[in-house]
Coordinates of C-alpha atoms in Angstrom, one line a residue:
Chain M
M1 CA 0.0 0.0 0.0
P2 CA 1.3 3.5 -0.8
N3 CA 2.0 5.9 2.0
P4 CA -1.1 7.9 3.0
I5 CA -1.3 11.4 1.7
K6 CA -0.5 13.9 4.5
R7 CA -1.8 17.5 4.5
T8 CA -1.8 20.2 7.1
V9 CA -5.0 22.1 7.6
F10 CA -5.3 25.5 9.4
F11 CA -8.6 26.8 10.8
V12 CA -8.2 30.6 11.1
S13 CA -10.7 32.8 12.8
D14 CA -11.1 36.1 14.5
G15 CA -13.1 34.4 17.2
T16 CA -12.5 31.1 18.9
G17 CA -12.3 29.2 15.6
L18 CA -14.5 26.5 17.0
T19 CA -17.1 26.9 14.2
A20 CA -14.4 27.0 11.5
E21 CA -12.9 23.8 13.0
A22 CA -16.3 22.0 13.2
L23 CA -17.2 22.7 9.7
G24 CA -13.7 22.0 8.3
H25 CA -13.6 18.8 10.2
S26 CA -16.9 17.6 8.8
L27 CA -15.5 18.2 5.3
L28 CA -12.2 16.4 6.0
T29 CA -13.9 13.3 7.3
Q30 CA -15.1 12.8 3.7
F31 CA -11.5 12.0 2.7
E32 CA -10.5 8.8 4.4
D33 CA -7.3 8.2 2.5
V34 CA -5.7 11.5 3.6
E35 CA -4.1 12.0 6.9
F36 CA -4.8 15.6 8.1
K37 CA -2.8 17.5 10.7
Q38 CA -5.2 20.1 12.0
I39 CA -4.2 23.4 13.6
R40 CA -6.5 26.0 14.9
I41 CA -5.5 29.7 14.9
P42 CA -8.0 31.6 17.0
F43 CA -8.3 35.3 17.9
L44 CA -6.6 36.6 14.7
D45 CA -7.7 40.2 15.2
N46 CA -4.9 42.4 13.9
I47 CA -2.5 42.8 11.0
A48 CA 0.5 41.5 12.9
K49 CA -1.2 38.3 13.8
A50 CA -2.4 37.9 10.2
Q51 CA 1.1 38.2 9.0
D52 CA 2.4 35.8 11.6
A53 CA -0.2 33.3 10.5
V54 CA 0.8 33.6 6.9
A55 CA 4.4 33.0 7.8
R56 CA 3.4 29.9 9.8
I57 CA 1.1 28.6 7.0
N58 CA 3.8 29.1 4.4
A59 CA 6.5 27.5 6.5
Q60 CA 4.4 24.5 7.1
G61 CA 3.7 24.1 3.4
E62 CA 7.4 24.1 2.7
L63 CA 8.0 21.6 5.4
D64 CA 5.3 19.3 4.1
G65 CA 6.3 19.7 0.5
M66 CA 2.6 20.4 -0.2
R67 CA 0.8 23.7 0.3
S68 CA -1.3 23.9 3.4
I69 CA -5.1 24.0 3.3
V70 CA -6.8 26.9 5.2
F71 CA -10.4 27.3 6.3
T72 CA -11.1 30.9 7.4
T73 CA -14.1 32.4 9.1
L74 CA -12.6 35.9 9.2
V75 CA -15.1 38.6 9.2
N76 CA -12.7 41.5 8.8
Q77 CA -12.0 41.7 5.1
D78 CA -8.5 43.3 5.5
L79 CA -7.3 40.5 7.6
A80 CA -8.9 37.9 5.4
S81 CA -7.2 39.4 2.3
I82 CA -3.8 39.1 4.1
V83 CA -4.4 35.4 5.0
H84 CA -5.5 34.7 1.4
Q85 CA -2.2 36.0 0.1
S86 CA -0.5 33.0 1.7
D87 CA 0.7 30.1 -0.5
A88 CA -2.1 27.9 0.8
F89 CA -5.3 26.6 -0.7
C90 CA -7.9 28.8 1.0
L91 CA -11.6 28.2 1.6
S92 CA -13.3 31.2 3.0
Y93 CA -16.6 30.7 4.7
F94 CA -17.7 34.4 4.9
E95 CA -16.5 35.4 1.5
T96 CA -18.3 32.5 -0.1
F97 CA -21.6 32.9 1.6
L98 CA -22.0 36.5 2.7
S99 CA -22.5 38.0 -0.8
P100 CA -25.3 35.7 -1.9
L101 CA -26.9 36.2 1.5
E102 CA -26.6 40.0 1.2
A103 CA -28.3 39.8 -2.2
E104 CA -31.1 37.6 -0.9
L105 CA -31.8 39.9 2.1
G106 CA -31.3 43.1 0.3
Q107 CA -29.1 44.3 3.1
K108 CA -25.4 44.9 3.6
S109 CA -23.8 42.8 6.4
N110 CA -22.1 44.8 9.2
H111 CA -18.9 42.8 9.0
T112 CA -18.4 42.8 12.8
V113 CA -16.7 39.9 14.5
G114 CA -19.3 37.4 15.5
R115 CA -19.9 36.7 19.2
S116 CA -21.8 33.6 18.3
H117 CA -21.2 32.1 21.7
G118 CA -22.8 35.0 23.7
T119 CA -20.8 37.0 26.1
A120 CA -20.9 37.1 29.9
D121 CA -23.4 39.9 30.1
S122 CA -26.0 38.6 27.7
S123 CA -29.2 37.0 29.0
D124 CA -28.6 33.8 27.0
Y125 CA -25.3 33.4 28.7
K126 CA -26.7 33.8 32.2
K127 CA -29.4 31.2 31.3
R128 CA -26.6 28.8 30.3
I129 CA -24.7 29.3 33.6
E130 CA -27.9 28.9 35.6
A131 CA -28.7 25.8 33.7
I132 CA -25.3 24.3 34.4
N133 CA -25.6 25.0 38.1
Y134 CA -29.1 23.5 38.2
T135 CA -28.0 20.4 36.3
L136 CA -25.0 19.8 38.6
A137 CA -27.2 20.2 41.6
H138 CA -29.7 17.7 40.2
D139 CA -27.3 15.0 39.0
D140 CA -27.8 11.4 39.7
G141 CA -30.9 11.8 41.9
I142 CA -29.1 14.0 44.5
T143 CA -32.3 15.9 45.2
D144 CA -35.9 16.0 44.1
R145 CA -36.3 19.7 45.1
D146 CA -37.3 22.3 42.5
L147 CA -38.1 19.6 39.9
E148 CA -40.9 21.9 38.6
E149 CA -38.1 24.2 37.3
S150 CA -36.5 21.5 35.2
D151 CA -36.9 21.3 31.4
V152 CA -35.9 17.6 31.1
I153 CA -35.7 14.7 33.6
L154 CA -33.6 11.8 32.4
V155 CA -34.0 8.4 33.8
A156 CA -31.9 5.3 33.2
V157 CA -30.0 2.5 35.0
S158 CA -26.5 3.4 36.1
R159 CA -23.9 4.2 33.4
C160 CA -26.1 4.8 30.3
G161 CA -24.8 8.3 29.8
K162 CA -27.2 10.4 31.9
T163 CA -24.6 12.8 33.4
P164 CA -22.8 13.8 30.2
T165 CA -26.1 14.2 28.3
S166 CA -27.5 16.3 31.1
L167 CA -24.4 18.6 31.1
Y168 CA -24.4 18.9 27.4
L169 CA -28.1 19.9 27.2
A170 CA -27.4 22.5 29.9
M171 CA -24.2 23.9 28.4
Q172 CA -25.3 23.9 24.7
F173 CA -29.0 24.8 25.0
G174 CA -29.4 26.3 28.5
L175 CA -31.8 23.6 29.6
K176 CA -32.2 22.7 33.2
V177 CA -31.8 19.0 33.4
A178 CA -32.3 16.6 36.4
N179 CA -31.4 13.0 36.1
F180 CA -32.4 10.0 38.2
P181 CA -31.0 6.5 38.3
L182 CA -33.4 3.6 38.0
I183 CA -32.4 1.1 40.7
P184 CA -33.5 -2.4 41.7
E185 CA -35.8 -1.0 44.4
D186 CA -37.8 0.7 41.7
F187 CA -38.1 -2.5 39.7
D188 CA -39.2 -4.4 42.9
R189 CA -41.8 -1.8 43.6
G190 CA -42.9 -2.0 39.9
R191 CA -43.4 1.8 39.5
L192 CA -41.6 5.1 39.1
P193 CA -40.5 6.9 42.2
S194 CA -43.5 9.0 43.2
T195 CA -41.6 12.3 42.9
L196 CA -41.1 11.6 39.2
E197 CA -44.7 10.6 38.4
R198 CA -45.9 14.2 38.6
H199 CA -43.4 15.2 35.9
R200 CA -44.1 12.6 33.3
P201 CA -44.2 14.9 30.3
K202 CA -40.6 15.9 31.0
L203 CA -39.3 12.4 31.5
F204 CA -37.0 10.9 28.9
G205 CA -35.2 7.5 29.3
L206 CA -31.9 6.2 28.1
T207 CA -31.2 2.5 27.5
I208 CA -28.1 0.6 26.2
Q209 CA -27.1 -2.8 25.0
P210 CA -26.4 -5.1 27.9
E211 CA -23.1 -6.2 26.4
R212 CA -22.0 -2.5 26.2
L213 CA -23.2 -1.8 29.7
T214 CA -21.2 -4.7 31.2
Q215 CA -18.0 -3.4 29.5
I216 CA -18.5 0.1 30.9
R217 CA -19.3 -1.1 34.4
E218 CA -16.4 -3.6 34.4
E219 CA -14.1 -0.6 34.0
R220 CA -15.6 0.9 37.1
R221 CA -16.0 -2.2 39.3
A222 CA -14.4 -5.2 37.8
A223 CA -15.8 -8.7 38.5
S224 CA -18.7 -7.3 40.5
K225 CA -22.3 -8.5 40.4
Y226 CA -23.1 -4.9 39.4
A227 CA -21.1 -5.2 36.2
S228 CA -22.0 -8.8 35.3
L229 CA -23.8 -9.5 32.1
P230 CA -26.8 -11.3 33.7
N231 CA -27.3 -8.4 36.1
C232 CA -27.0 -5.8 33.2
R233 CA -29.5 -7.8 31.2
Y234 CA -31.9 -7.9 34.1
E235 CA -31.7 -4.2 34.9
I236 CA -32.1 -3.2 31.3
A237 CA -35.0 -5.5 30.7
E238 CA -36.7 -4.2 33.8
A239 CA -36.0 -0.5 33.0
E240 CA -37.4 -0.9 29.5
K241 CA -40.5 -2.7 30.8
M242 CA -41.1 0.1 33.2
M243 CA -40.6 2.9 30.6
R244 CA -42.9 1.0 28.2
R245 CA -45.6 0.7 30.9
E246 CA -45.3 4.3 32.0
G247 CA -45.3 5.7 28.5
I248 CA -41.8 7.2 28.8
R249 CA -40.0 7.9 25.5
W250 CA -36.5 6.5 25.4
L251 CA -33.6 5.9 23.1
D252 CA -30.7 3.4 23.0
S253 CA -27.5 5.3 23.6
S254 CA -25.1 2.4 22.7
T255 CA -23.8 3.8 19.4
K256 CA -24.8 7.5 19.8
S257 CA -22.7 10.5 20.6
I258 CA -23.7 12.9 23.3
E259 CA -24.7 15.4 20.6
E260 CA -26.9 12.9 18.8
I261 CA -28.6 11.8 22.1
S262 CA -29.2 15.5 23.0
T263 CA -30.6 16.4 19.6
T264 CA -33.0 13.4 19.7
I265 CA -34.2 14.4 23.2
L266 CA -34.9 18.0 22.0
Q267 CA -36.9 16.6 19.0
E268 CA -38.9 14.1 21.0
L269 CA -39.8 16.5 23.8
K270 CA -40.3 19.3 21.3
L271 CA -38.1 21.6 23.3
R272 CA -37.0 24.0 20.5
Chain J
M1 CA -39.0 53.2 12.1
P2 CA -40.1 50.6 9.6
N3 CA -41.0 47.1 10.8
P4 CA -37.9 44.9 10.9
I5 CA -37.5 42.4 8.1
K6 CA -38.5 38.9 9.3
R7 CA -37.1 35.8 7.6
T8 CA -37.3 32.1 8.6
V9 CA -34.1 30.1 8.3
F10 CA -33.8 26.3 8.3
F11 CA -30.7 24.4 9.2
V12 CA -30.9 21.0 7.5
S13 CA -28.6 18.1 8.2
D14 CA -28.3 14.3 8.0
G15 CA -26.5 14.5 11.4
T16 CA -27.4 16.6 14.4
G17 CA -27.3 19.9 12.4
L18 CA -25.3 21.5 15.2
T19 CA -22.5 22.5 12.8
A20 CA -24.9 23.8 10.2
E21 CA -26.6 25.8 12.9
A22 CA -23.3 27.2 14.3
L23 CA -22.1 28.3 10.9
G24 CA -25.4 29.6 9.8
H25 CA -25.8 31.5 13.0
S26 CA -22.4 33.2 12.6
L27 CA -23.5 34.5 9.2
L28 CA -26.9 35.7 10.4
T29 CA -25.3 37.7 13.2
Q30 CA -23.9 39.9 10.4
F31 CA -27.4 41.2 9.6
E32 CA -28.6 43.2 12.6
D33 CA -31.7 44.6 11.0
V34 CA -33.2 41.3 10.1
E35 CA -35.2 39.2 12.6
F36 CA -34.5 35.6 12.0
K37 CA -36.7 32.7 13.1
Q38 CA -34.3 29.7 13.2
I39 CA -35.4 26.1 12.9
R40 CA -33.1 23.1 13.0
I41 CA -34.1 19.9 11.0
P42 CA -31.7 17.1 12.1
F43 CA -31.3 13.5 11.1
L44 CA -32.7 14.0 7.6
D45 CA -31.7 10.6 6.3
N46 CA -34.3 9.3 3.9
I47 CA -36.4 10.5 1.0
A48 CA -39.6 10.7 3.0
K49 CA -38.0 13.0 5.5
A50 CA -36.5 15.1 2.7
Q51 CA -40.0 15.5 1.1
D52 CA -41.5 16.4 4.5
A53 CA -38.8 19.0 5.0
V54 CA -39.5 20.6 1.6
A55 CA -43.2 20.8 2.4
R56 CA -42.5 22.4 5.7
I57 CA -40.0 24.9 4.2
N58 CA -42.4 25.8 1.4
A59 CA -45.4 26.2 3.8
Q60 CA -43.3 28.5 6.0
G61 CA -42.3 30.6 3.0
E62 CA -46.0 31.1 2.0
L63 CA -46.9 32.0 5.6
D64 CA -44.1 34.5 5.8
G65 CA -44.8 36.0 2.4
M66 CA -41.0 35.6 1.8
R67 CA -39.2 32.5 0.7
S68 CA -37.3 30.7 3.5
I69 CA -33.6 30.5 3.7
V70 CA -32.0 27.1 4.0
F71 CA -28.5 26.1 5.1
T72 CA -27.7 22.5 4.4
T73 CA -24.9 20.2 5.4
L74 CA -26.4 17.1 3.7
V75 CA -23.7 14.7 2.5
N76 CA -26.1 12.5 0.6
Q77 CA -26.5 14.1 -2.8
D78 CA -29.9 12.6 -3.6
L79 CA -31.4 14.0 -0.4
A80 CA -29.6 17.4 -1.0
S81 CA -31.1 17.6 -4.5
I82 CA -34.6 17.1 -3.1
V83 CA -34.2 19.8 -0.5
H84 CA -32.7 22.1 -3.1
Q85 CA -35.9 21.8 -5.2
S86 CA -37.8 23.7 -2.5
D87 CA -38.9 27.2 -3.1
A88 CA -36.3 28.4 -0.6
F89 CA -33.0 30.3 -1.0
C90 CA -30.5 27.4 -0.4
L91 CA -26.9 27.6 0.7
S92 CA -25.2 24.2 0.6
Y93 CA -22.1 23.8 2.6
F94 CA -20.9 20.5 1.1
E95 CA -21.9 21.3 -2.5
T96 CA -20.0 24.5 -2.3
F97 CA -16.7 23.3 -0.7
L98 CA -16.4 19.6 -1.5
S99 CA -15.6 19.9 -5.2
P100 CA -12.8 22.4 -4.8
L101 CA -11.4 20.3 -2.0
E102 CA -11.6 17.1 -4.1
A103 CA -9.6 18.9 -6.8
E104 CA -7.0 20.1 -4.3
L105 CA -6.6 16.7 -2.8
G106 CA -6.8 14.8 -6.0
Q107 CA -9.2 12.4 -4.3
K108 CA -12.9 11.8 -4.5
S109 CA -14.8 12.2 -1.2
N110 CA -16.6 9.2 0.1
H111 CA -19.9 11.0 0.6
T112 CA -20.7 9.3 3.9
V113 CA -22.7 10.9 6.6
G114 CA -20.2 12.5 8.9
R115 CA -19.9 11.4 12.5
S116 CA -18.1 14.5 13.5
H117 CA -18.9 14.1 17.1
G118 CA -17.5 10.6 17.5
T119 CA -19.6 7.6 18.4
A120 CA -19.8 5.8 21.7
D121 CA -17.2 3.1 20.7
S122 CA -14.5 5.5 19.5
S123 CA -11.5 6.1 21.7
D124 CA -12.0 9.9 21.4
Y125 CA -15.4 9.5 22.8
K126 CA -14.2 7.3 25.7
K127 CA -11.6 10.0 26.4
R128 CA -14.3 12.7 26.6
I129 CA -16.5 10.7 29.0
E130 CA -13.5 9.9 31.2
A131 CA -12.6 13.6 31.2
I132 CA -16.1 14.6 32.2
N133 CA -16.1 12.1 35.1
Y134 CA -12.6 13.2 36.2
T135 CA -13.6 16.9 36.0
L136 CA -16.8 16.4 38.0
A137 CA -14.9 14.5 40.7
H138 CA -12.3 17.3 40.9
D139 CA -14.7 20.3 40.9
D140 CA -14.2 23.1 43.4
G141 CA -11.4 21.6 45.4
I142 CA -13.4 18.5 46.4
T143 CA -10.2 16.4 46.3
D144 CA -6.5 16.7 45.6
R145 CA -6.1 13.0 44.7
D146 CA -4.8 12.1 41.2
L147 CA -3.9 15.6 40.3
E148 CA -1.0 14.3 38.3
E149 CA -3.6 12.9 35.9
S150 CA -5.0 16.3 35.2
D151 CA -4.3 18.4 32.1
V152 CA -5.3 21.7 33.5
I153 CA -5.9 23.0 37.1
L154 CA -7.9 26.2 37.3
V155 CA -7.7 28.5 40.3
A156 CA -9.8 31.5 41.1
V157 CA -11.9 33.1 43.8
S158 CA -15.5 31.8 44.1
R159 CA -17.8 32.6 41.1
C160 CA -15.3 33.5 38.4
G161 CA -16.5 30.7 36.1
K162 CA -14.2 27.8 37.1
T163 CA -16.9 25.1 36.9
P164 CA -18.5 25.9 33.5
T165 CA -15.0 26.4 32.0
S166 CA -13.8 23.1 33.5
L167 CA -16.8 21.2 32.2
Y168 CA -16.5 22.8 28.7
L169 CA -12.8 21.8 28.4
A170 CA -13.7 18.3 29.4
M171 CA -16.7 17.9 27.1
Q172 CA -15.3 19.6 24.0
F173 CA -11.6 18.7 24.2
G174 CA -11.5 15.6 26.4
L175 CA -9.2 17.4 28.9
K176 CA -9.1 16.3 32.6
V177 CA -9.6 19.5 34.5
A178 CA -9.4 20.1 38.3
N179 CA -10.4 23.4 39.8
F180 CA -9.7 25.0 43.2
P181 CA -11.1 28.0 44.9
L182 CA -8.7 30.6 46.2
I183 CA -10.0 31.5 49.7
P184 CA -9.1 34.0 52.4
E185 CA -7.0 31.4 54.2
D186 CA -4.7 31.2 51.1
F187 CA -4.3 35.0 51.1
D188 CA -3.5 35.1 54.9
R189 CA -0.9 32.4 54.4
G190 CA 0.4 34.3 51.4
R191 CA 1.1 31.2 49.3
L192 CA -0.6 28.6 47.1
P193 CA -2.0 25.5 48.8
S194 CA 1.0 23.1 48.9
T195 CA -0.7 20.4 46.9
L196 CA -0.9 22.8 43.9
E197 CA 2.6 24.0 44.0
R198 CA 3.9 20.8 42.5
H199 CA 1.6 21.3 39.5
R200 CA 2.5 24.9 38.7
P201 CA 2.9 24.3 34.9
K202 CA -0.7 23.2 34.7
L203 CA -2.2 26.0 36.7
F204 CA -4.3 28.7 35.1
G205 CA -6.1 31.5 36.9
L206 CA -9.4 33.3 36.3
T207 CA -10.1 36.7 37.5
I208 CA -13.1 39.1 37.0
Q209 CA -14.0 42.7 37.5
P210 CA -15.1 43.3 41.2
E211 CA -18.3 45.1 40.1
R212 CA -19.3 42.0 38.0
L213 CA -18.4 39.6 40.8
T214 CA -20.5 41.4 43.3
Q215 CA -23.5 41.2 41.0
I216 CA -23.0 37.5 40.5
R217 CA -22.6 36.8 44.2
E218 CA -25.5 39.0 45.1
E219 CA -27.8 36.7 43.1
R220 CA -26.5 33.8 45.3
R221 CA -26.3 35.4 48.7
A222 CA -27.9 38.8 48.8
A223 CA -26.6 41.5 51.2
S224 CA -23.8 39.2 52.5
K225 CA -20.2 40.2 53.3
Y226 CA -19.3 37.6 50.7
A227 CA -21.1 39.5 48.0
S228 CA -20.2 43.0 49.1
L229 CA -18.1 45.1 46.7
P230 CA -15.3 45.9 49.3
N231 CA -14.9 42.1 49.9
C232 CA -14.9 41.3 46.2
R233 CA -12.3 44.0 45.6
Y234 CA -10.2 42.6 48.4
E235 CA -10.4 39.0 47.2
I236 CA -9.6 39.8 43.6
A237 CA -6.7 42.1 44.5
E238 CA -5.2 39.3 46.7
A239 CA -5.8 36.6 44.1
E240 CA -4.1 38.6 41.4
K241 CA -1.2 39.5 43.7
M242 CA -0.8 35.8 44.4
M243 CA -1.0 34.7 40.8
R244 CA 1.5 37.4 39.8
R245 CA 3.9 36.3 42.5
E246 CA 3.6 32.7 41.7
G247 CA 4.0 33.2 38.0
I248 CA 0.5 31.8 37.2
R249 CA -1.0 32.9 33.9
W250 CA -4.5 34.2 34.1
L251 CA -7.3 36.0 32.2
D252 CA -10.2 38.2 33.0
S253 CA -13.4 36.3 32.5
S254 CA -15.7 39.4 32.9
T255 CA -16.8 39.8 29.2
K256 CA -15.7 36.4 27.8
S257 CA -17.8 33.4 26.8
I258 CA -16.9 30.0 28.1
E259 CA -15.7 29.1 24.6
E260 CA -13.4 32.1 24.5
I261 CA -12.0 31.4 28.0
S262 CA -11.4 27.8 27.1
T263 CA -9.7 28.6 23.7
T264 CA -7.4 31.1 25.5
I265 CA -6.4 28.5 28.1
L266 CA -5.6 25.9 25.4
Q267 CA -3.4 28.5 23.7
E268 CA -1.6 29.7 26.8
L269 CA -0.9 26.2 28.1
K270 CA -0.1 25.0 24.6
L271 CA -2.5 22.1 25.0
R272 CA -3.3 21.4 21.4

């Protein structure tokens, strides 16, 4: 087999560059046979930094023996034009899409550096911070106080991904999320904890393949009954039976990312 | 003043649509005079869903009296071409950038739906989950065990944003983050807690404007000494003095988003 093609990719932005990286990354995953070295250059907000970036991009191209690839989300046109004078292959997000959008809207864009993440004094931002605090305070059934304030209540047996999903929903969407473990006592009693019954429309369940659950639990408590495959099978079967009986929507988290799980929950609970 | 222009924007993806939304949003913030209603359509992965989306997009356009605007990150070309037959103004991320990138790389793209967030069985994903667990277990000085495993240790007086920043670094970048409050006892003693001294290269500080800190603390404990402006001024002055003396890099979080703070920390500690 020939050596894989290697290319260096820069994500250049006047903000954090997180959006540039996310979108560049989704394009690069379309080329399996190429090995990409990825470098993010954030906060490029003056001419000196733009010139430094060009020097770095060009030096990398010479080192690689192949010109670099550059994704930019620079709003400032002067800075963008400096970066575009590098020897690299440049794909410019704003230059590509802003003109057609201006034409469609019949408006000129204001060409200000985007604060797409919201700053510390915006109300969106405060909402996110409050949501994170709420979610941390309502992790893993710590308390059933203030559940009426919650936007979502996740239920699942231990180690299905409740905590990361809860935190992601809080951080990304500003949702207040509580999560509760389903435990053998709940299955013996054959019904939901009574504090949760009142909040049924907000409940969402996670489940998982028993084989996957036993792997995850083994890493935590090796050779325990808790982690054994028969016990994982039992807990999951009981949890699914309960969710079915109680009319709780759920999804199987086995092969899903936190982002996919969160997006599905938003859709199912019609939260946006 | 005339009524603001109102337009509906759809973000259409075969994945979560989070990237489509982030990049679309950064473009839309360039048009201050337009009021955008934003709708995300995720998991569009078959013809029936594509046709439903077209019906929804067209109906919205008729309702608005102005055609809708659609950002797509559809990898599947058959589905993309259905969506592009809608009456909307369509901007297609993959169609725009994939061909030039194919030419540059001398490779055809594989046109598979991106899993840019990583799935539950990838090693990246496991790393993220472990990082989240580590970070939760090392929040707010709960423990100084296993600090050698950490990638970053944040220090700051109470309510500067340590916890949200730590969780974001863990969730987004798979970094293990511990955070410790700087408290009056540390200032009286005039030095860092001894458990932290050994880890100086990983330390990073947050500070904040006293006026902003007093606001935040007032929401938590109104009319307390803790929240008072003189006390906030004192704590911040002492914390900055200590960080300066100990050679700890820091930033002012007053007007920064979690994403901006996190990106700066990665840069300063050269973590990527």
